[in-house]
CSV table of C-alpha atoms in Angstrom, one decimal:
chain,number,residue,atom,x,y,z
M,2,MET,CA,-59.9,57.8,25.9
M,3,LYS,CA,-57.4,57.2,28.8
M,4,THR,CA,-56.0,53.3,29.9
M,5,GLU,CA,-57.5,52.0,32.4
M,6,LEU,CA,-55.7,49.1,35.1
M,7,ILE,CA,-57.1,45.2,34.1
M,8,LYS,CA,-56.7,44.9,38.2
M,9,ASP,CA,-59.7,47.8,38.2
M,10,ILE,CA,-61.2,46.8,35.4
M,11,LEU,CA,-61.5,42.7,36.8
M,12,VAL,CA,-63.6,44.4,39.6
M,13,SER,CA,-65.6,46.9,38.0
M,14,GLU,CA,-69.3,46.5,37.4
M,15,PRO,CA,-70.4,44.7,33.8
M,16,ASP,CA,-72.5,47.6,32.9
M,17,GLY,CA,-71.5,47.1,29.3
M,18,ARG,CA,-69.4,50.9,29.3
M,19,ALA,CA,-66.8,52.0,27.4
M,20,VAL,CA,-63.4,50.8,28.0
M,21,THR,CA,-59.7,51.1,27.0
M,22,VAL,CA,-57.7,48.5,28.4
M,23,SER,CA,-53.6,47.8,26.8
M,24,GLY,CA,-51.3,44.9,27.7
M,25,TRP,CA,-49.5,41.7,26.6
M,26,VAL,CA,-50.9,39.1,24.9
M,27,ARG,CA,-51.2,35.6,27.2
M,28,THR,CA,-53.3,33.4,24.9
M,29,LYS,CA,-55.3,33.8,21.8
M,30,ARG,CA,-57.7,31.1,21.2
M,31,GLU,CA,-59.9,31.1,17.9
M,32,SER,CA,-63.1,29.1,16.8
M,33,LYS,CA,-65.1,29.0,13.7
M,34,ASN,CA,-66.9,32.6,14.6
M,35,LEU,CA,-65.3,33.7,18.0
M,36,VAL,CA,-61.6,34.6,19.1
M,37,PHE,CA,-60.6,35.1,23.0
M,38,LEU,CA,-57.1,37.1,23.2
M,39,GLN,CA,-56.0,36.9,27.5
M,40,VAL,CA,-54.5,40.5,28.6
M,41,ASN,CA,-52.1,40.6,30.8
M,42,ASP,CA,-50.8,44.5,31.9
M,43,GLY,CA,-48.9,43.2,34.9
M,44,SER,CA,-51.2,45.2,37.6
M,45,CYS,CA,-52.0,42.1,39.0
M,46,PHE,CA,-51.7,38.3,38.3
M,47,ALA,CA,-55.1,37.7,36.4
M,48,SER,CA,-55.7,38.8,33.3
M,49,LEU,CA,-58.7,40.0,31.7
M,50,GLN,CA,-60.7,38.6,29.0
M,51,LEU,CA,-61.1,39.7,25.4
M,52,THR,CA,-63.5,38.6,22.9
M,53,HIS,CA,-64.6,39.0,19.4
M,54,ASP,CA,-67.5,37.5,17.6
M,55,ARG,CA,-67.2,37.4,13.8
M,56,GLU,CA,-70.7,37.5,12.9
M,57,ASN,CA,-71.6,40.9,15.5
M,58,PRO,CA,-72.5,43.0,13.3
M,59,GLY,CA,-71.6,46.2,16.2
M,60,CYS,CA,-67.8,45.9,15.6
M,61,GLN,CA,-66.7,48.7,14.7
M,62,ASP,CA,-63.6,48.0,12.6
M,63,THR,CA,-64.4,47.4,9.3
M,64,LEU,CA,-64.1,43.4,9.1
M,65,ASN,CA,-60.8,44.0,6.9
M,66,GLN,CA,-59.0,45.7,9.4
M,67,MET,CA,-59.9,43.7,12.8
M,68,GLU,CA,-58.9,40.4,10.8
M,69,ALA,CA,-55.1,42.0,9.8
M,70,SER,CA,-54.8,43.2,13.5
M,71,LEU,CA,-55.7,39.5,15.4
M,72,LYS,CA,-54.1,37.5,12.1
M,73,SER,CA,-50.8,39.6,13.8
M,74,ILE,CA,-51.5,38.7,17.1
M,75,THR,CA,-49.3,35.6,18.8
M,76,THR,CA,-48.1,35.1,22.8
M,77,GLY,CA,-46.0,38.3,24.0
M,78,ALA,CA,-47.6,40.3,21.1
M,79,SER,CA,-48.4,44.1,22.8
M,80,LEU,CA,-51.7,45.9,22.1
M,81,ARG,CA,-55.0,48.2,23.0
M,82,ALA,CA,-58.0,47.7,22.4
M,83,ILE,CA,-61.2,49.5,23.2
M,84,GLY,CA,-64.2,47.6,24.3
M,85,LYS,CA,-67.9,46.5,26.0
M,86,LEU,CA,-67.7,45.5,29.6
M,87,VAL,CA,-70.5,42.6,30.2
M,88,PRO,CA,-70.2,39.8,32.4
M,89,SER,CA,-68.2,37.1,31.2
M,90,PRO,CA,-69.7,32.8,31.1
M,91,ALA,CA,-65.9,32.2,31.8
M,92,SER,CA,-65.6,30.4,35.0
M,93,GLY,CA,-63.2,32.5,37.7
M,94,GLN,CA,-63.5,36.2,36.1
M,95,ALA,CA,-66.3,37.9,36.7
M,96,VAL,CA,-66.3,40.7,33.1
M,97,GLU,CA,-64.5,40.1,29.9
M,98,LEU,CA,-64.1,42.8,27.7
M,99,GLN,CA,-65.7,42.8,23.9
M,100,LEU,CA,-64.1,44.4,21.5
M,101,GLU,CA,-64.9,47.2,19.1
M,102,THR,CA,-61.6,48.3,18.6
M,103,LEU,CA,-58.2,46.7,17.8
M,104,GLU,CA,-54.8,48.0,17.5
M,105,VAL,CA,-51.3,45.7,17.8
M,106,LEU,CA,-48.7,48.0,19.2
M,107,GLY,CA,-46.0,45.7,19.2
M,108,GLN,CA,-45.2,41.7,17.8
M,109,ALA,CA,-44.0,38.8,19.1
M,110,PRO,CA,-43.2,36.9,16.5
M,111,ALA,CA,-43.5,33.4,17.7
M,112,ASP,CA,-40.2,31.9,15.5
M,113,SER,CA,-37.9,34.1,17.4
M,114,TYR,CA,-39.7,35.6,21.0
M,115,PRO,CA,-38.4,33.2,23.7
M,116,LEU,CA,-41.3,33.0,26.4
M,117,GLN,CA,-43.6,30.9,24.7
M,118,LYS,CA,-47.0,29.6,25.7
M,119,LYS,CA,-44.5,26.2,28.0
M,120,ASN,CA,-43.1,26.3,30.9
M,121,HIS,CA,-40.0,27.4,31.0
M,122,SER,CA,-37.0,26.2,33.9
M,123,MET,CA,-36.0,28.8,36.2
M,124,GLU,CA,-32.3,28.8,34.5
M,125,PHE,CA,-33.7,29.6,30.7
M,126,LEU,CA,-35.6,32.6,32.2
M,127,ARG,CA,-32.5,34.0,34.1
M,128,GLU,CA,-30.9,33.6,30.8
M,129,ASN,CA,-33.6,35.6,29.5
M,130,ALA,CA,-33.4,37.7,32.6
M,131,HIS,CA,-34.5,41.2,30.2
M,132,LEU,CA,-38.2,39.6,29.9
M,133,ARG,CA,-38.7,37.0,32.2
M,134,ALA,CA,-41.3,40.1,34.7
M,135,ARG,CA,-43.6,38.9,31.8
M,136,THR,CA,-44.0,35.6,33.4
M,137,ASN,CA,-46.9,34.6,36.0
M,138,THR,CA,-43.9,33.8,38.3
M,139,PHE,CA,-41.6,36.9,37.8
M,140,GLY,CA,-44.5,39.5,37.5
M,141,ALA,CA,-45.7,38.3,40.7
M,142,VAL,CA,-42.5,38.1,42.6
M,143,ALA,CA,-42.1,41.5,41.4
M,144,ARG,CA,-45.2,42.7,42.9
M,145,MET,CA,-44.4,41.2,45.7
M,146,ARG,CA,-41.2,43.4,45.8
M,147,SER,CA,-43.1,46.4,45.7
M,148,GLN,CA,-45.8,45.3,48.1
M,149,MET,CA,-43.2,44.5,50.7
M,150,ALA,CA,-41.0,47.6,50.3
M,151,TYR,CA,-44.2,49.5,50.8
M,152,ALA,CA,-45.0,47.7,53.7
M,153,ILE,CA,-41.5,48.4,55.5
M,154,HIS,CA,-42.4,52.0,54.6
M,155,THR,CA,-45.7,52.2,55.9
M,156,PHE,CA,-45.1,50.4,59.1
M,157,PHE,CA,-41.8,52.2,60.3
M,158,GLN,CA,-43.5,55.7,59.6
M,159,GLU,CA,-46.1,54.7,62.0
M,160,ARG,CA,-44.6,54.3,64.9
M,161,GLY,CA,-42.3,57.3,65.0
M,162,PHE,CA,-39.2,56.3,62.2
M,163,HIS,CA,-37.5,58.9,60.6
M,164,TYR,CA,-36.2,57.5,56.9
M,165,VAL,CA,-32.2,58.4,56.6
M,166,HIS,CA,-29.8,58.2,53.5
M,167,THR,CA,-26.8,56.7,54.0
M,168,PRO,CA,-24.3,56.9,51.6
M,169,ILE,CA,-22.9,53.9,49.7
M,170,ILE,CA,-19.4,55.2,49.3
M,171,THR,CA,-17.5,54.8,52.7
M,172,ALA,CA,-14.3,54.5,54.1
M,173,SER,CA,-15.5,52.5,57.0
M,174,ASP,CA,-16.4,48.5,57.7
M,175,ALA,CA,-19.0,48.2,58.7
M,176,GLU,CA,-18.6,44.0,58.9
M,177,GLY,CA,-15.3,44.2,59.7
M,178,ALA,CA,-14.9,41.7,57.1
M,179,GLY,CA,-12.7,43.0,54.9
M,180,GLU,CA,-14.9,42.1,51.7
M,181,MET,CA,-15.7,45.1,49.7
M,182,PHE,CA,-15.9,46.6,46.6
M,183,GLN,CA,-12.9,49.6,46.5
M,184,VAL,CA,-14.5,52.2,45.1
M,185,THR,CA,-11.3,54.1,42.8
M,186,THR,CA,-10.8,57.1,39.8
M,187,LEU,CA,-6.8,55.4,40.3
M,188,GLY,CA,-6.0,53.7,36.7
M,189,LEU,CA,-5.1,51.0,36.8
M,190,GLU,CA,-3.5,50.1,34.1
M,191,LYS,CA,-0.6,52.8,34.8
M,192,LEU,CA,-0.4,51.5,38.2
M,193,ALA,CA,0.2,48.7,36.4
M,194,GLU,CA,2.5,49.6,34.3
M,195,LYS,CA,4.4,51.5,37.1
M,196,ALA,CA,4.8,48.0,39.1
M,197,VAL,CA,6.2,46.4,36.0
M,198,VAL,CA,9.3,48.9,35.7
M,199,ALA,CA,9.3,49.0,40.0
M,200,GLY,CA,10.0,45.5,39.6
M,201,SER,CA,12.6,45.0,37.1
M,202,LYS,CA,14.3,47.6,38.9
M,203,GLY,CA,14.8,44.4,41.8
M,204,MET,CA,11.3,46.1,43.9
M,205,ALA,CA,10.2,43.2,46.2
M,206,ALA,CA,6.4,42.4,45.9
M,207,GLU,CA,5.5,42.8,48.9
M,208,LYS,CA,6.6,46.4,49.3
M,209,ALA,CA,4.6,46.9,45.7
M,210,ALA,CA,1.3,48.8,47.7
M,211,ALA,CA,3.7,51.5,48.3
M,212,LEU,CA,3.0,52.5,44.8
M,213,VAL,CA,0.0,53.3,44.9
M,214,ASP,CA,-0.6,56.8,46.2
M,215,TYR,CA,-4.6,57.4,47.9
M,216,SER,CA,-3.9,61.1,48.3
M,217,LYS,CA,-4.1,61.8,44.4
M,218,ASP,CA,-7.0,59.3,44.5
M,219,PHE,CA,-10.9,61.0,44.4
M,220,PHE,CA,-11.5,61.2,47.7
M,221,GLY,CA,-7.7,60.8,48.8
M,222,LYS,CA,-7.9,57.9,51.6
M,223,LYS,CA,-9.1,54.0,50.0
M,224,ALA,CA,-12.8,53.8,49.8
M,225,SER,CA,-15.5,51.2,49.0
M,226,LEU,CA,-19.0,50.8,48.7
M,227,THR,CA,-20.9,49.9,51.8
M,228,VAL,CA,-21.6,46.8,53.5
M,229,SER,CA,-23.6,48.6,56.1
M,230,GLY,CA,-25.8,51.8,56.2
M,231,GLN,CA,-26.4,50.6,60.4
M,232,LEU,CA,-22.8,53.4,61.7
M,233,GLU,CA,-24.7,56.0,59.7
M,234,ALA,CA,-27.5,55.8,60.4
M,235,GLU,CA,-26.5,55.5,64.5
M,236,THR,CA,-25.8,58.8,63.9
M,237,TYR,CA,-28.9,60.2,63.4
M,238,ALA,CA,-30.2,57.8,65.9
M,239,THR,CA,-28.7,59.3,68.3
M,240,ALA,CA,-30.6,63.8,67.2
M,241,LEU,CA,-33.7,61.3,65.7
M,242,SER,CA,-33.9,58.6,68.7
M,243,ARG,CA,-36.0,56.1,66.2
M,244,VAL,CA,-34.6,55.9,62.2
M,245,TYR,CA,-34.2,53.9,59.3
M,246,THR,CA,-32.7,52.5,56.6
M,247,PHE,CA,-33.8,50.9,53.1
M,248,GLY,CA,-31.2,50.8,50.4
M,249,PRO,CA,-28.7,49.3,48.3
M,250,THR,CA,-25.3,46.9,50.1
M,251,PHE,CA,-22.5,46.0,48.5
M,252,ARG,CA,-20.1,42.4,49.4
M,253,ALA,CA,-17.5,41.2,47.8
M,254,GLU,CA,-17.5,37.8,48.4
M,255,ASN,CA,-17.1,35.6,45.6
M,256,SER,CA,-19.4,33.3,46.7
M,257,ASN,CA,-21.8,31.6,43.1
M,258,THR,CA,-24.5,30.5,45.4
M,259,THR,CA,-28.6,30.4,45.2
M,260,ARG,CA,-28.0,32.1,49.1
M,261,HIS,CA,-25.6,35.4,47.1
M,262,LEU,CA,-25.7,38.7,46.3
M,263,ALA,CA,-23.3,40.9,45.5
M,264,GLU,CA,-25.6,43.7,45.8
M,265,PHE,CA,-28.4,43.3,47.8
M,266,TRP,CA,-31.0,45.4,49.7
M,267,MET,CA,-31.3,46.3,53.0
M,268,ILE,CA,-33.7,47.7,55.9
M,269,GLU,CA,-31.3,48.7,59.1
M,270,PRO,CA,-33.7,50.4,62.2
M,271,GLU,CA,-31.9,52.5,64.8
M,272,MET,CA,-33.5,53.2,68.3
M,273,ALA,CA,-32.1,55.4,71.1
M,274,PHE,CA,-33.0,54.2,74.3
M,275,PHE,CA,-33.4,50.9,73.1
M,276,ASP,CA,-32.8,48.0,75.0
M,277,LEU,CA,-31.7,44.4,73.4
M,278,ALA,CA,-35.4,43.6,74.9
M,279,ASP,CA,-37.3,46.4,73.4
M,280,ASN,CA,-34.9,45.4,70.2
M,281,MET,CA,-36.3,42.0,70.1
M,282,ASP,CA,-40.1,43.1,70.3
M,283,LEU,CA,-39.9,45.5,67.5
M,284,ALA,CA,-38.2,42.8,65.6
M,285,GLU,CA,-40.9,40.6,65.9
M,286,GLU,CA,-43.5,42.9,65.5
M,287,PHE,CA,-41.9,43.7,62.4
M,288,VAL,CA,-41.9,40.6,61.1
M,289,LYS,CA,-45.3,39.5,61.8
M,290,TYR,CA,-46.7,42.6,59.9
M,291,LEU,CA,-45.1,41.5,57.0
M,292,LEU,CA,-46.0,38.2,56.6
M,293,ASN,CA,-49.6,39.6,57.5
M,294,TRP,CA,-49.0,42.7,54.8
M,295,ALA,CA,-48.5,39.3,52.5
M,296,LEU,CA,-51.1,36.9,53.1
M,297,THR,CA,-53.8,39.7,53.4
M,298,LYS,CA,-53.1,42.4,50.5
M,299,CYS,CA,-51.5,40.1,47.8
M,300,ALA,CA,-53.8,37.0,48.7
M,301,ALA,CA,-54.3,36.6,44.7
M,302,ASP,CA,-50.3,35.8,44.3
M,303,MET,CA,-50.0,34.6,47.7
M,304,GLU,CA,-52.1,31.7,45.8
M,305,PHE,CA,-50.1,31.4,43.0
M,306,PHE,CA,-46.6,31.2,45.4
M,307,ASP,CA,-48.8,28.6,47.5
M,308,GLN,CA,-50.1,26.2,44.8
M,309,ARG,CA,-47.1,26.8,41.8
M,310,ILE,CA,-43.8,27.3,43.8
M,311,GLN,CA,-43.5,25.8,47.5
M,312,LYS,CA,-46.7,24.2,48.8
M,313,GLY,CA,-47.8,24.8,52.2
M,314,LEU,CA,-46.2,28.8,51.9
M,315,ILE,CA,-49.6,29.9,53.0
M,316,GLU,CA,-49.8,28.0,55.7
M,317,THR,CA,-46.3,28.1,57.3
M,318,LEU,CA,-46.8,32.5,57.1
M,319,ARG,CA,-50.0,32.4,58.7
M,320,HIS,CA,-48.0,30.6,61.8
M,321,VAL,CA,-45.0,32.1,62.2
M,322,VAL,CA,-48.1,35.0,62.3
M,323,SER,CA,-49.7,33.7,65.0
M,324,SER,CA,-46.7,32.3,67.0
M,325,ASP,CA,-45.0,34.5,70.3
M,326,PHE,CA,-41.6,34.2,69.2
M,327,ALA,CA,-39.3,31.7,71.9
M,328,ARG,CA,-36.9,33.4,73.3
M,329,VAL,CA,-33.8,31.6,73.6
M,330,THR,CA,-29.9,32.1,74.9
M,331,TYR,CA,-26.9,31.4,72.6
M,332,THR,CA,-25.8,29.0,75.2
M,333,GLU,CA,-30.2,27.2,75.1
M,334,ALA,CA,-29.5,26.5,71.9
M,335,VAL,CA,-26.5,25.1,71.7
M,336,ALA,CA,-27.3,22.3,74.0
M,337,GLN,CA,-30.4,22.0,72.3
M,338,LEU,CA,-28.0,21.5,69.4
M,339,GLU,CA,-25.6,18.9,71.5
M,340,LYS,CA,-27.6,16.7,72.6
M,341,ASN,CA,-28.7,15.7,68.5
M,342,ALA,CA,-25.2,16.4,66.9
M,343,ASP,CA,-25.6,13.2,64.7
M,344,LYS,CA,-28.1,14.8,62.5
M,345,PHE,CA,-26.2,17.6,61.3
M,346,GLU,CA,-23.4,17.8,58.5
M,347,PHE,CA,-21.4,20.9,60.9
M,348,LYS,CA,-21.2,19.5,64.3
M,349,PRO,CA,-22.9,22.1,67.1
M,350,TYR,CA,-20.1,23.4,70.0
M,351,TRP,CA,-20.0,26.3,72.2
M,352,GLY,CA,-17.9,28.9,69.8
M,353,CYS,CA,-19.2,27.7,66.5
M,354,ASP,CA,-21.4,30.1,64.3
M,355,LEU,CA,-25.7,28.1,64.4
M,356,GLN,CA,-25.9,26.8,60.6
M,357,SER,CA,-28.7,26.8,58.7
M,358,GLU,CA,-29.7,23.7,59.2
M,359,HIS,CA,-28.8,24.4,62.8
M,360,GLU,CA,-31.5,27.4,62.3
M,361,LYS,CA,-34.2,25.4,60.8
M,362,TYR,CA,-33.5,22.4,63.3
M,363,LEU,CA,-34.6,25.6,66.4
M,364,THR,CA,-37.2,26.3,64.6
M,365,GLU,CA,-38.7,22.9,62.6
M,366,VAL,CA,-37.7,20.4,65.1
M,367,VAL,CA,-37.0,22.1,69.1
M,368,TYR,CA,-39.7,24.8,69.3
M,369,LYS,CA,-41.4,24.3,66.8
M,370,LYS,CA,-41.8,28.2,65.4
M,371,PRO,CA,-39.9,31.3,65.6
M,372,VAL,CA,-37.3,31.8,67.6
M,373,ILE,CA,-35.0,34.8,68.3
M,374,VAL,CA,-31.5,33.9,70.1
M,375,THR,CA,-29.9,36.0,72.3
M,376,ASP,CA,-26.4,36.9,73.6
M,377,TYR,CA,-24.2,35.5,71.3
M,378,PRO,CA,-20.0,34.5,71.2
M,379,LYS,CA,-18.2,37.9,70.9
M,380,GLU,CA,-15.9,35.8,68.7
M,381,ILE,CA,-18.9,35.1,66.3
M,382,LYS,CA,-20.4,38.6,66.0
M,383,ALA,CA,-19.5,42.8,65.5
M,384,PHE,CA,-17.4,44.4,66.9
M,385,TYR,CA,-20.0,46.9,67.6
M,386,MET,CA,-22.0,45.3,70.2
M,387,LYS,CA,-22.2,45.8,73.5
M,388,LEU,CA,-20.4,43.3,75.4
M,389,ASN,CA,-22.2,42.1,78.0
M,390,GLN,CA,-21.6,41.0,82.2
M,391,ASP,CA,-19.2,38.4,82.0
M,392,GLY,CA,-16.5,39.1,79.2
M,393,LYS,CA,-16.6,36.7,76.7
M,394,THR,CA,-20.5,37.4,74.8
M,395,VAL,CA,-22.5,40.0,73.4
M,396,ARG,CA,-26.5,41.5,73.1
M,397,ALA,CA,-26.4,39.6,70.0
M,398,MET,CA,-30.1,38.6,69.0
M,399,ASP,CA,-30.8,36.5,65.6
M,400,VAL,CA,-34.5,35.8,64.9
M,401,LEU,CA,-34.9,32.9,62.9
M,402,VAL,CA,-37.9,31.0,61.2
M,403,PRO,CA,-39.3,28.0,60.2
M,404,GLY,CA,-38.3,27.4,56.9
M,405,LEU,CA,-36.3,29.8,56.3
M,406,GLY,CA,-33.7,29.9,59.1
M,407,GLU,CA,-32.3,33.4,60.1
M,408,ILE,CA,-34.2,36.4,59.1
M,409,ILE,CA,-32.9,38.8,61.2
M,410,GLY,CA,-29.8,40.0,62.9
M,411,GLY,CA,-29.3,42.2,65.1
M,412,SER,CA,-27.7,44.0,68.5
M,413,GLN,CA,-28.2,46.3,71.8
M,414,ARG,CA,-25.3,48.4,70.5
M,415,GLU,CA,-22.2,49.0,72.1
M,416,ALA,CA,-22.1,52.5,74.1
M,417,ASP,CA,-19.5,52.4,76.1
M,418,TYR,CA,-16.2,54.3,74.7
M,419,ASP,CA,-13.6,52.8,76.4
M,420,THR,CA,-14.8,49.1,75.3
M,421,LEU,CA,-16.0,50.0,72.3
M,422,LEU,CA,-12.6,51.2,71.3
M,423,GLY,CA,-10.8,48.1,72.5
M,424,ARG,CA,-13.3,45.9,70.7
M,425,ILE,CA,-11.6,47.8,67.5
M,426,LYS,CA,-8.0,47.2,68.6
M,427,ASP,CA,-8.4,43.8,69.9
M,428,LEU,CA,-10.3,43.0,66.0
M,429,GLY,CA,-7.4,44.4,64.4
M,430,LEU,CA,-9.1,47.2,63.1
M,431,ASN,CA,-8.3,51.0,63.0
M,432,PRO,CA,-9.5,53.4,65.3
M,433,GLN,CA,-8.7,55.9,62.9
M,434,ASP,CA,-11.4,54.5,60.9
M,435,TYR,CA,-14.0,54.6,62.8
M,436,TRP,CA,-13.1,58.4,64.9
M,437,TRP,CA,-16.9,59.8,64.5
M,438,TYR,CA,-18.8,56.5,65.3
M,439,LEU,CA,-16.8,56.9,68.8
M,440,ASP,CA,-17.3,60.7,68.8
M,441,LEU,CA,-21.3,59.2,69.9
M,442,ARG,CA,-20.0,58.0,72.8
M,443,LYS,CA,-18.3,60.8,74.3
M,444,PHE,CA,-20.9,63.0,73.2
M,445,GLY,CA,-24.0,61.8,74.7
M,446,THR,CA,-24.1,58.4,74.3
M,447,VAL,CA,-26.9,56.5,75.3
M,448,PRO,CA,-28.3,52.9,75.1
M,449,HIS,CA,-29.2,52.2,71.8
M,450,SER,CA,-29.8,48.9,69.1
M,451,GLY,CA,-30.7,48.3,66.3
M,452,PHE,CA,-31.1,45.7,63.4
M,453,GLY,CA,-30.3,44.3,59.9
M,454,LEU,CA,-33.3,42.7,58.2
M,455,GLY,CA,-32.2,41.5,54.1
M,456,PHE,CA,-34.5,42.7,51.8
M,457,GLU,CA,-34.1,39.4,49.4
M,458,ARG,CA,-34.0,37.0,52.1
M,459,LEU,CA,-37.2,38.2,52.9
M,460,LEU,CA,-38.9,38.0,50.2
M,461,LEU,CA,-37.3,34.3,49.6
M,462,TYR,CA,-39.5,33.9,52.7
M,463,VAL,CA,-42.5,35.7,51.7
M,464,THR,CA,-42.5,33.9,47.8
M,465,GLY,CA,-41.0,30.3,48.0
M,466,MET,CA,-38.3,30.8,45.5
M,467,THR,CA,-35.1,28.8,46.1
M,468,ASN,CA,-33.1,31.4,44.3
M,469,ILE,CA,-32.3,34.4,46.0
M,470,ARG,CA,-31.5,36.0,42.2
M,471,ASP,CA,-35.0,35.2,41.3
M,472,VAL,CA,-36.6,38.1,43.4
M,473,ILE,CA,-34.4,40.9,42.5
M,474,PRO,CA,-35.3,42.9,38.8
M,475,PHE,CA,-31.2,42.2,38.0
M,476,PRO,CA,-29.0,40.4,40.2
M,477,ARG,CA,-25.1,40.8,40.4
M,478,ALA,CA,-22.8,37.9,41.1
M,479,PRO,CA,-19.7,37.0,40.2
M,480,LYS,CA,-19.2,37.6,36.6
M,481,LEU,CA,-22.9,38.2,36.3
M,482,ALA,CA,-23.5,42.1,35.4
M,483,GLU,CA,-24.5,42.2,31.9
M,484,PHE,CA,-27.9,44.6,32.1
């Protein structure tokens, strides 16, 4: 008999039909004649109760076989069971499975299985990350991650966007920040040997870079893991009008905090013929769509997050969904912050990069709702953002939400060849690395815009989790790449 998912069983009629269920045991309770097993298969937050009456003559297993199976079951053990679906007298669950046969597939000895029936710290679960998805918290996070990914694709596909796969390996730095992981097949040990020999012969250290011959490397030039798929996505936006990427990106930033990962996922739509106002409209619609999806389609998991992870989470998300986002310029935002400069660790001034404390103050104190800040100083934004006529600011936008701060960053892209070339040179970047990107401004250039949403940052927001390493299955961070 085919195994049924618990999420489907729980909404079935308790009509006495035979059902096969498989999963992992959360708890086992026994009385004199009754045994209760709570089994979860990860398909939903709730578990299914399996019951066995030792005085039930209708049990298909012999008494000895059933007792042997039950004796070997502890928290974490896996099983397959067949039984009748009957009404449940237990509160909060309409059905339960009256056991007829029980097969233990894998034991989890109580003296060695790490996840016993008690509260475990997040740090302990990170140390046992290969098992943490079996807990209520991380099972809910995994389901939410899956649902948010589905919602992202649905949102864009419903609006005529095409999904584009951009390369993971690149020879250009989309952000101009230089914090990239290098990809090479050159033997590092051989290079070290050459350096030692050259040094012994009097070669100066500052000339050591000349020992690296990138023409002999796999790609024939210096290559790295991408920090963004945006630049490549623009090539397709200028052919297909509306595209989006959704894939892994990498930052070699040696920051060991609760907000940084070395490998994370980004969603980056790019739209031809969109100006900054169009970009803001889409970003606001996108955020509301995703949060509403979480609230309506992931209700059980959201209730858990609201009760156990962050009180008031559901109310916060509902407030965002129902709000019209305020739209203010960077200059206006800084003026508001400067009125209360004594409240901040980092003192605000025109030209500063807004900190998380500034962003939260704007959304939670000044405007009391989501805020889109536009027209930032060019010095603190990327080279590809369109210059405003004042020559000092660019058509950038950051979407800020209460309780988090920035959730989306984007801009109208620079569509003028000469202006873009100047910006690349001003920042000390090599124009030759961006020849193809500049070509888009030479041949049929159009106004176009886009934005980026860090997937893990979204998940922090909708789950209430506080450490970004807890919303990705296999976190990668400084000194962390074990499994």
